[in-house]
Short mmCIF file of C-alpha atoms and ligand atoms in Angstrom, two decimals:
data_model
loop_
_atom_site.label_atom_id
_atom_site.label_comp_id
_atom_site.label_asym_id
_atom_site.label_seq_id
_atom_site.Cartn_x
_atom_site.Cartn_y
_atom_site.Cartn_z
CA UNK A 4 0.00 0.00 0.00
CA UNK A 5 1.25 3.11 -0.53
CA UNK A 6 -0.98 6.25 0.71
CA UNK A 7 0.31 10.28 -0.19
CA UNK A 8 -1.84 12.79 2.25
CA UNK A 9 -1.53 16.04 1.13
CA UNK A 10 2.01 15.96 0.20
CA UNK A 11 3.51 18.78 -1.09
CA UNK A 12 8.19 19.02 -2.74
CA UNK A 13 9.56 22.28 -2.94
CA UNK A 14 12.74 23.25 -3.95
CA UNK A 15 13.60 26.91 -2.55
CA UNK A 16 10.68 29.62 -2.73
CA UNK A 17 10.39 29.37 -6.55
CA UNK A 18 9.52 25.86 -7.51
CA UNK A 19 6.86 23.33 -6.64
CA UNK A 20 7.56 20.06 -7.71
CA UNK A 21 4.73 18.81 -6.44
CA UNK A 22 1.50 20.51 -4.95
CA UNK A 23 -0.47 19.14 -2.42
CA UNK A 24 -1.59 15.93 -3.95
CA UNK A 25 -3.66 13.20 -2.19
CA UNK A 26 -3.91 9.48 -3.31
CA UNK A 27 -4.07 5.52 -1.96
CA UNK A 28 -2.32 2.44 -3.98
CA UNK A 29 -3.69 -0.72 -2.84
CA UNK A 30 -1.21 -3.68 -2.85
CA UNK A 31 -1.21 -5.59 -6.07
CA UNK A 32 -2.44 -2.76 -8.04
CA UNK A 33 -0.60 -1.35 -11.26
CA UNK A 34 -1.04 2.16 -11.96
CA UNK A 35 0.21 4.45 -14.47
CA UNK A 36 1.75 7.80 -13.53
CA UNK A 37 1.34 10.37 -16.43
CA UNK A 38 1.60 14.22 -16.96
CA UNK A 39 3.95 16.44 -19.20
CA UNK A 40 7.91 16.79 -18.77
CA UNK A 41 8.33 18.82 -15.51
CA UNK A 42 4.87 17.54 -13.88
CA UNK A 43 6.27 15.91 -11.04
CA UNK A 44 6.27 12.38 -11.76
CA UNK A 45 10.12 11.61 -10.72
CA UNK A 46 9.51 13.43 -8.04
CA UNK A 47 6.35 11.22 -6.76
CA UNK A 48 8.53 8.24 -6.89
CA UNK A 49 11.78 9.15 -5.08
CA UNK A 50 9.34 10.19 -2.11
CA UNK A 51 8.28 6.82 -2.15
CA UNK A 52 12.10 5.30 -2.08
CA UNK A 53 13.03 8.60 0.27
CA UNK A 54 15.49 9.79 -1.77
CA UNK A 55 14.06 13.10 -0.69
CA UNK A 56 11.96 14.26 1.64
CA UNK A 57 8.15 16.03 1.28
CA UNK A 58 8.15 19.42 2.10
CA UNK A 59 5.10 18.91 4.06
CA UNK A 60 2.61 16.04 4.36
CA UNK A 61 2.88 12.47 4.55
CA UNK A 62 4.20 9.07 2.82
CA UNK A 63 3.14 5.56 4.04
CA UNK A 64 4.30 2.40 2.66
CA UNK A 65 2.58 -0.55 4.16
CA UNK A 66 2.76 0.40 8.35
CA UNK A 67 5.74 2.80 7.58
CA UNK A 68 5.08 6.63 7.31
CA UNK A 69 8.26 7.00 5.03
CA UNK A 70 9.51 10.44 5.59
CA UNK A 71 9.57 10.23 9.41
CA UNK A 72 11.39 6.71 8.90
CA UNK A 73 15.43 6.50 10.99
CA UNK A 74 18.19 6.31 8.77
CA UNK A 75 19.05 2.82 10.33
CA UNK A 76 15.58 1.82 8.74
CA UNK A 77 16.35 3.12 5.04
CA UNK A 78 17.79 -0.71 3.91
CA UNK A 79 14.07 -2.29 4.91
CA UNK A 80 12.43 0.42 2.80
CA UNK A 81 14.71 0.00 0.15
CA UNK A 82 14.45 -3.74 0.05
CA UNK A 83 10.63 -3.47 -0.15
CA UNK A 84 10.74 -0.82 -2.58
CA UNK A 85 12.53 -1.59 -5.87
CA UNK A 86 13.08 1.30 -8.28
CA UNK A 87 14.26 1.28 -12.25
CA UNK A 88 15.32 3.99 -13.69
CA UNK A 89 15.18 5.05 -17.20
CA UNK A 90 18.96 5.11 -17.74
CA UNK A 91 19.24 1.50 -15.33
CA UNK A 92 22.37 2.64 -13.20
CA UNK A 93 23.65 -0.64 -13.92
CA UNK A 94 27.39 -1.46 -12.46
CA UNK A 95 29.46 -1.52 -16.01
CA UNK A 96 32.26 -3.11 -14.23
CA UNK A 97 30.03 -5.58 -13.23
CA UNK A 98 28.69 -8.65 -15.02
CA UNK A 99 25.07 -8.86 -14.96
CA UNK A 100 24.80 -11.97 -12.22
CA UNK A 101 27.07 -9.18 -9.94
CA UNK A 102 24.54 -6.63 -10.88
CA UNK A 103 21.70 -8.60 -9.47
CA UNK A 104 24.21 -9.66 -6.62
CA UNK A 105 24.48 -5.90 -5.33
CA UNK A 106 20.65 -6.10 -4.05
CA UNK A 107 21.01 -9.55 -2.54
CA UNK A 108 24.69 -9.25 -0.39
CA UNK A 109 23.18 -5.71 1.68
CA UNK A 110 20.25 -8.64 2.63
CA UNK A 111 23.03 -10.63 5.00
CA UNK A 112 22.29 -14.13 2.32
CA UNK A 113 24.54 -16.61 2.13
CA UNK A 114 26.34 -17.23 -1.37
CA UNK A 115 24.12 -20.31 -1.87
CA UNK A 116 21.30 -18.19 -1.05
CA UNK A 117 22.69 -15.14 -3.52
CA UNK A 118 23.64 -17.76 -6.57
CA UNK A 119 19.28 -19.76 -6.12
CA UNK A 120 18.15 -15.68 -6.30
CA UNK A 121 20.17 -15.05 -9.25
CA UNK A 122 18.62 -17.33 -11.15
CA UNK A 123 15.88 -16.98 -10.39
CA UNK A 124 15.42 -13.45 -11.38
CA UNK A 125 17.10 -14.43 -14.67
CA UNK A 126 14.55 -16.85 -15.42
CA UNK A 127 11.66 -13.53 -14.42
CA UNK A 128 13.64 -11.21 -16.84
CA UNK A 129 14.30 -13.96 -19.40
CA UNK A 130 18.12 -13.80 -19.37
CA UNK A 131 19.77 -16.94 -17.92
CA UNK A 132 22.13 -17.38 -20.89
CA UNK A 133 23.03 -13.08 -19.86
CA UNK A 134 25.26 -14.01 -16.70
CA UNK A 135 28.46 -13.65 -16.89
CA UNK A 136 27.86 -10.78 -20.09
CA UNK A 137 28.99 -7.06 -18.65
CA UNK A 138 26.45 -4.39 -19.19
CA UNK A 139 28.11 -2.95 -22.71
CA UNK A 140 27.45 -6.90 -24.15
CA UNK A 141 23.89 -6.08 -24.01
CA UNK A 142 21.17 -4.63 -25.96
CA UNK A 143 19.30 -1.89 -24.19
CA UNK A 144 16.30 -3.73 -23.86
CA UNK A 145 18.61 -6.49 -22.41
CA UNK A 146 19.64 -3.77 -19.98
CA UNK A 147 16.45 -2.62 -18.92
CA UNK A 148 15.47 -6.04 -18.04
CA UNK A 149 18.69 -6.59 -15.92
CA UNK A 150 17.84 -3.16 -14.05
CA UNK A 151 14.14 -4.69 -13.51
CA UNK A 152 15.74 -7.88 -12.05
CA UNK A 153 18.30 -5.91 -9.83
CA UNK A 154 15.22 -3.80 -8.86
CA UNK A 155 12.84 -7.03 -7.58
CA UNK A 156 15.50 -9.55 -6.52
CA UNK A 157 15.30 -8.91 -2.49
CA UNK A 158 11.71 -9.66 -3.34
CA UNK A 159 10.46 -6.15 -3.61
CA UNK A 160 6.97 -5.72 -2.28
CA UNK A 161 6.63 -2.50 -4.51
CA UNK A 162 8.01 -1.73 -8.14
CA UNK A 163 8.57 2.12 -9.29
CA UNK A 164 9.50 2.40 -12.92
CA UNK A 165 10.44 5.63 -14.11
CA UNK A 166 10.28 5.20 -17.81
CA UNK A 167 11.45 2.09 -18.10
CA UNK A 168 10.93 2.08 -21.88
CA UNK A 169 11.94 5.78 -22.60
CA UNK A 170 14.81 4.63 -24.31
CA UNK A 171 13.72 1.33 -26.20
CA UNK A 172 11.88 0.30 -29.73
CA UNK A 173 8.18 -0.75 -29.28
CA UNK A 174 8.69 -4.11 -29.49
CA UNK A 175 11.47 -3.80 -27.05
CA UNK A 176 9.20 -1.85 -24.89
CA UNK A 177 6.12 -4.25 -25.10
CA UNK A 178 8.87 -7.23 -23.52
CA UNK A 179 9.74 -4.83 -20.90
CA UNK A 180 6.02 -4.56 -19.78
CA UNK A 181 4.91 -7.83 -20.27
CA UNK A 182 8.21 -8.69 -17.73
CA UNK A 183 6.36 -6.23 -15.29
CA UNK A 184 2.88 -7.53 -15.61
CA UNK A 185 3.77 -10.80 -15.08
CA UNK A 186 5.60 -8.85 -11.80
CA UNK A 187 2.28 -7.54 -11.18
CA UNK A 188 0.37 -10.66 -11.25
CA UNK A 189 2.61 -12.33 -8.87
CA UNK A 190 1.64 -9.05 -6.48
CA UNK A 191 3.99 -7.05 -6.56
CA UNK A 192 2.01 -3.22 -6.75
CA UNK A 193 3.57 -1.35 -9.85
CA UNK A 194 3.66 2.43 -10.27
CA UNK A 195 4.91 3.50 -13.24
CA UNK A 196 6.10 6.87 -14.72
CA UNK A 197 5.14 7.00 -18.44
CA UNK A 198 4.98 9.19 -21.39
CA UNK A 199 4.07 5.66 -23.57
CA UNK A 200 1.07 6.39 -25.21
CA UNK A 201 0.66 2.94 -26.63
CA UNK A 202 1.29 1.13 -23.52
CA UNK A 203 -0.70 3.00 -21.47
CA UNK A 204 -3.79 3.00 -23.31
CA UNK A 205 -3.69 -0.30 -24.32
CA UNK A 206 -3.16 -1.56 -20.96
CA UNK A 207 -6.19 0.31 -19.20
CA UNK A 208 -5.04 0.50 -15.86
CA UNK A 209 -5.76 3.13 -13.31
CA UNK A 210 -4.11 6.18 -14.47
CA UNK A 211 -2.74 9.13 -12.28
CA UNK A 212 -1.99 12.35 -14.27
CA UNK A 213 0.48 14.97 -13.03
CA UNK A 214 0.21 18.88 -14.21
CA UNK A 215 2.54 21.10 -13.39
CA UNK A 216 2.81 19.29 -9.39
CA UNK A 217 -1.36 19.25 -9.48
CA UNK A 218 -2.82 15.99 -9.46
CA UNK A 219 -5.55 16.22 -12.03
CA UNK A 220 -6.90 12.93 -13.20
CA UNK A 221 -7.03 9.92 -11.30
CA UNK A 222 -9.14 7.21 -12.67
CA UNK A 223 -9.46 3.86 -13.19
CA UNK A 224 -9.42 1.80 -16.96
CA UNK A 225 -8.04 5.04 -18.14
CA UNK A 226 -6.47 6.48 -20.85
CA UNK A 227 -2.96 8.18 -21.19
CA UNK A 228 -5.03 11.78 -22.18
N1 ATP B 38 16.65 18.78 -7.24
C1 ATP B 38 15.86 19.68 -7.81
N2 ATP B 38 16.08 21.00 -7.64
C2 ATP B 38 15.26 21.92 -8.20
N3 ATP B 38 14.18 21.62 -8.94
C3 ATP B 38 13.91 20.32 -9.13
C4 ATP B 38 14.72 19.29 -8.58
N4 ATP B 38 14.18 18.09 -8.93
C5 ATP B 38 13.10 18.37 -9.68
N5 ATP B 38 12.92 19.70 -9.80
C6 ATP B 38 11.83 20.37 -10.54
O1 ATP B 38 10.61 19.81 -10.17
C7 ATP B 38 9.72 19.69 -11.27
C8 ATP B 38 9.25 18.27 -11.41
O2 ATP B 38 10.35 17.45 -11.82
P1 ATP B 38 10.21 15.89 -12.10
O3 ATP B 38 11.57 15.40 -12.37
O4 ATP B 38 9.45 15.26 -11.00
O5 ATP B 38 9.32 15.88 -13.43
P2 ATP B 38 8.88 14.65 -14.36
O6 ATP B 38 7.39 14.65 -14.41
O7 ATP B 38 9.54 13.41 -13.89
O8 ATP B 38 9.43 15.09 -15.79
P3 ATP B 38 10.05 14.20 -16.98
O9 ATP B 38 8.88 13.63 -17.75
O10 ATP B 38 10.80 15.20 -17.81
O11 ATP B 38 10.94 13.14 -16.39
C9 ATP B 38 10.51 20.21 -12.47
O12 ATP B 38 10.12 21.56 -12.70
C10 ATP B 38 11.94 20.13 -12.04
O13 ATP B 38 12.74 21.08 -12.67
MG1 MG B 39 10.96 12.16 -14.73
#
């Protein structure tokens, strides 16, 4: 679950990342986050993850009111909460089973324990044969799905995607989400950041649309405009 009341991101006097907005994710759900360049949408998600703070209001994730959560807490959150980015921050001196790794060895497993996760989430992201390749071996949509895997390997109870197919081809980009749904259906609640017109209308989930920091559309079975 993830619940924003009235939560408000400014930076200095000038700019309002985001204004006020108000809104309740149910676990399991998967809902689209929409809205112009600039609207806030980044924003919305690294409150989630606490890479920065609200200005004012609150963020709950599950029983945890994120932005009041101690420092020595921030690994939990961070294990629950899984976040891709658009570019994938992947480790390029890493191969792609170390990649995946990273998530697992802050978790305290045991290599046995690492090595079963591993391949696990390569068989999720549909890249078993991908493990000992280094990032710059792989295609970008090869990347993305790495990033994905990294992102859900300490068994993340909630997926943010910030773009995740900003950079890719459409059929590229139609793998990626069909790797998430199938993310979704196994619970995992997905909020997504997307300026994917295709995706998002052909998926018809709930939609949340950002103006400008405003929430102004919020609506289930909905539409990218
Ligand atoms: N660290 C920061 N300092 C100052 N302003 C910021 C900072 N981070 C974001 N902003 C501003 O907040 C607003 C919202 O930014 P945000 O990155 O959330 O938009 P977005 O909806 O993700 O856009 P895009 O579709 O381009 O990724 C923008 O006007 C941006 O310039
Ligand atoms: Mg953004």
């Amino acid at each position: 679950m993830i619940l924003f009341e009235e939560v408000s991101k400014s930076y200095g006097r000038n700019i309002t990342a985001v204004a006020n907005i108000s809104f309740k994710i149910n676990t399991g759900e998967f809902v689209f986050l929409v809205g112009p360049s600039g609207a806030g949408k980044t924003t919305v998600l690294r409150l989630i993850d606490r890479e920065i703070l609200p200005s004012t209001g609150s963020v709950i994730v599950d029983d945890w009111e994120v932005n009041k959560l101690p420092k020595s807490k921030l690994a939990f959150l961070r294990r629950k909460v899984g976040f891709v980015f658009q570019d994938f921050k992947l480790l390029t001196d890493r191969t792609v089973g170390e990649n995946i790794a990273v998530s697992l060895e802050i978790l305290n497993k045991n290599r046995q324990e690492i090595d079963k996760r591993i391949n696990q989430v390569l068989n999720i992201v549909r890249l078993e044969d991908k493990i000992n390749y280094f990032p710059r071996q792989l295609s970008l949509g090869e990347q993305q799905r790495i990033a994905i895997g990294r992102a859900i390997a300490g068994e993340a109870k909630v997926l943010l995607a910030d773009e995740p197919t900003g950079n890719l081809d459409p059929k590229t980009s139609w793998e990626i989400l069909k790797i998430i749904n199938k993310i979704n259906k196994e619970g995992t609640t997905v909020l997504m950041a997307s300026h994917n017109v295709d995706i998002v209308n052909s998926l018809k989930k709930r939609v949340i649309a950002l103006n400008k920091g405003q929430l102004v559309r919020d609506k289930e079975q909905s539409r990218y405009s």
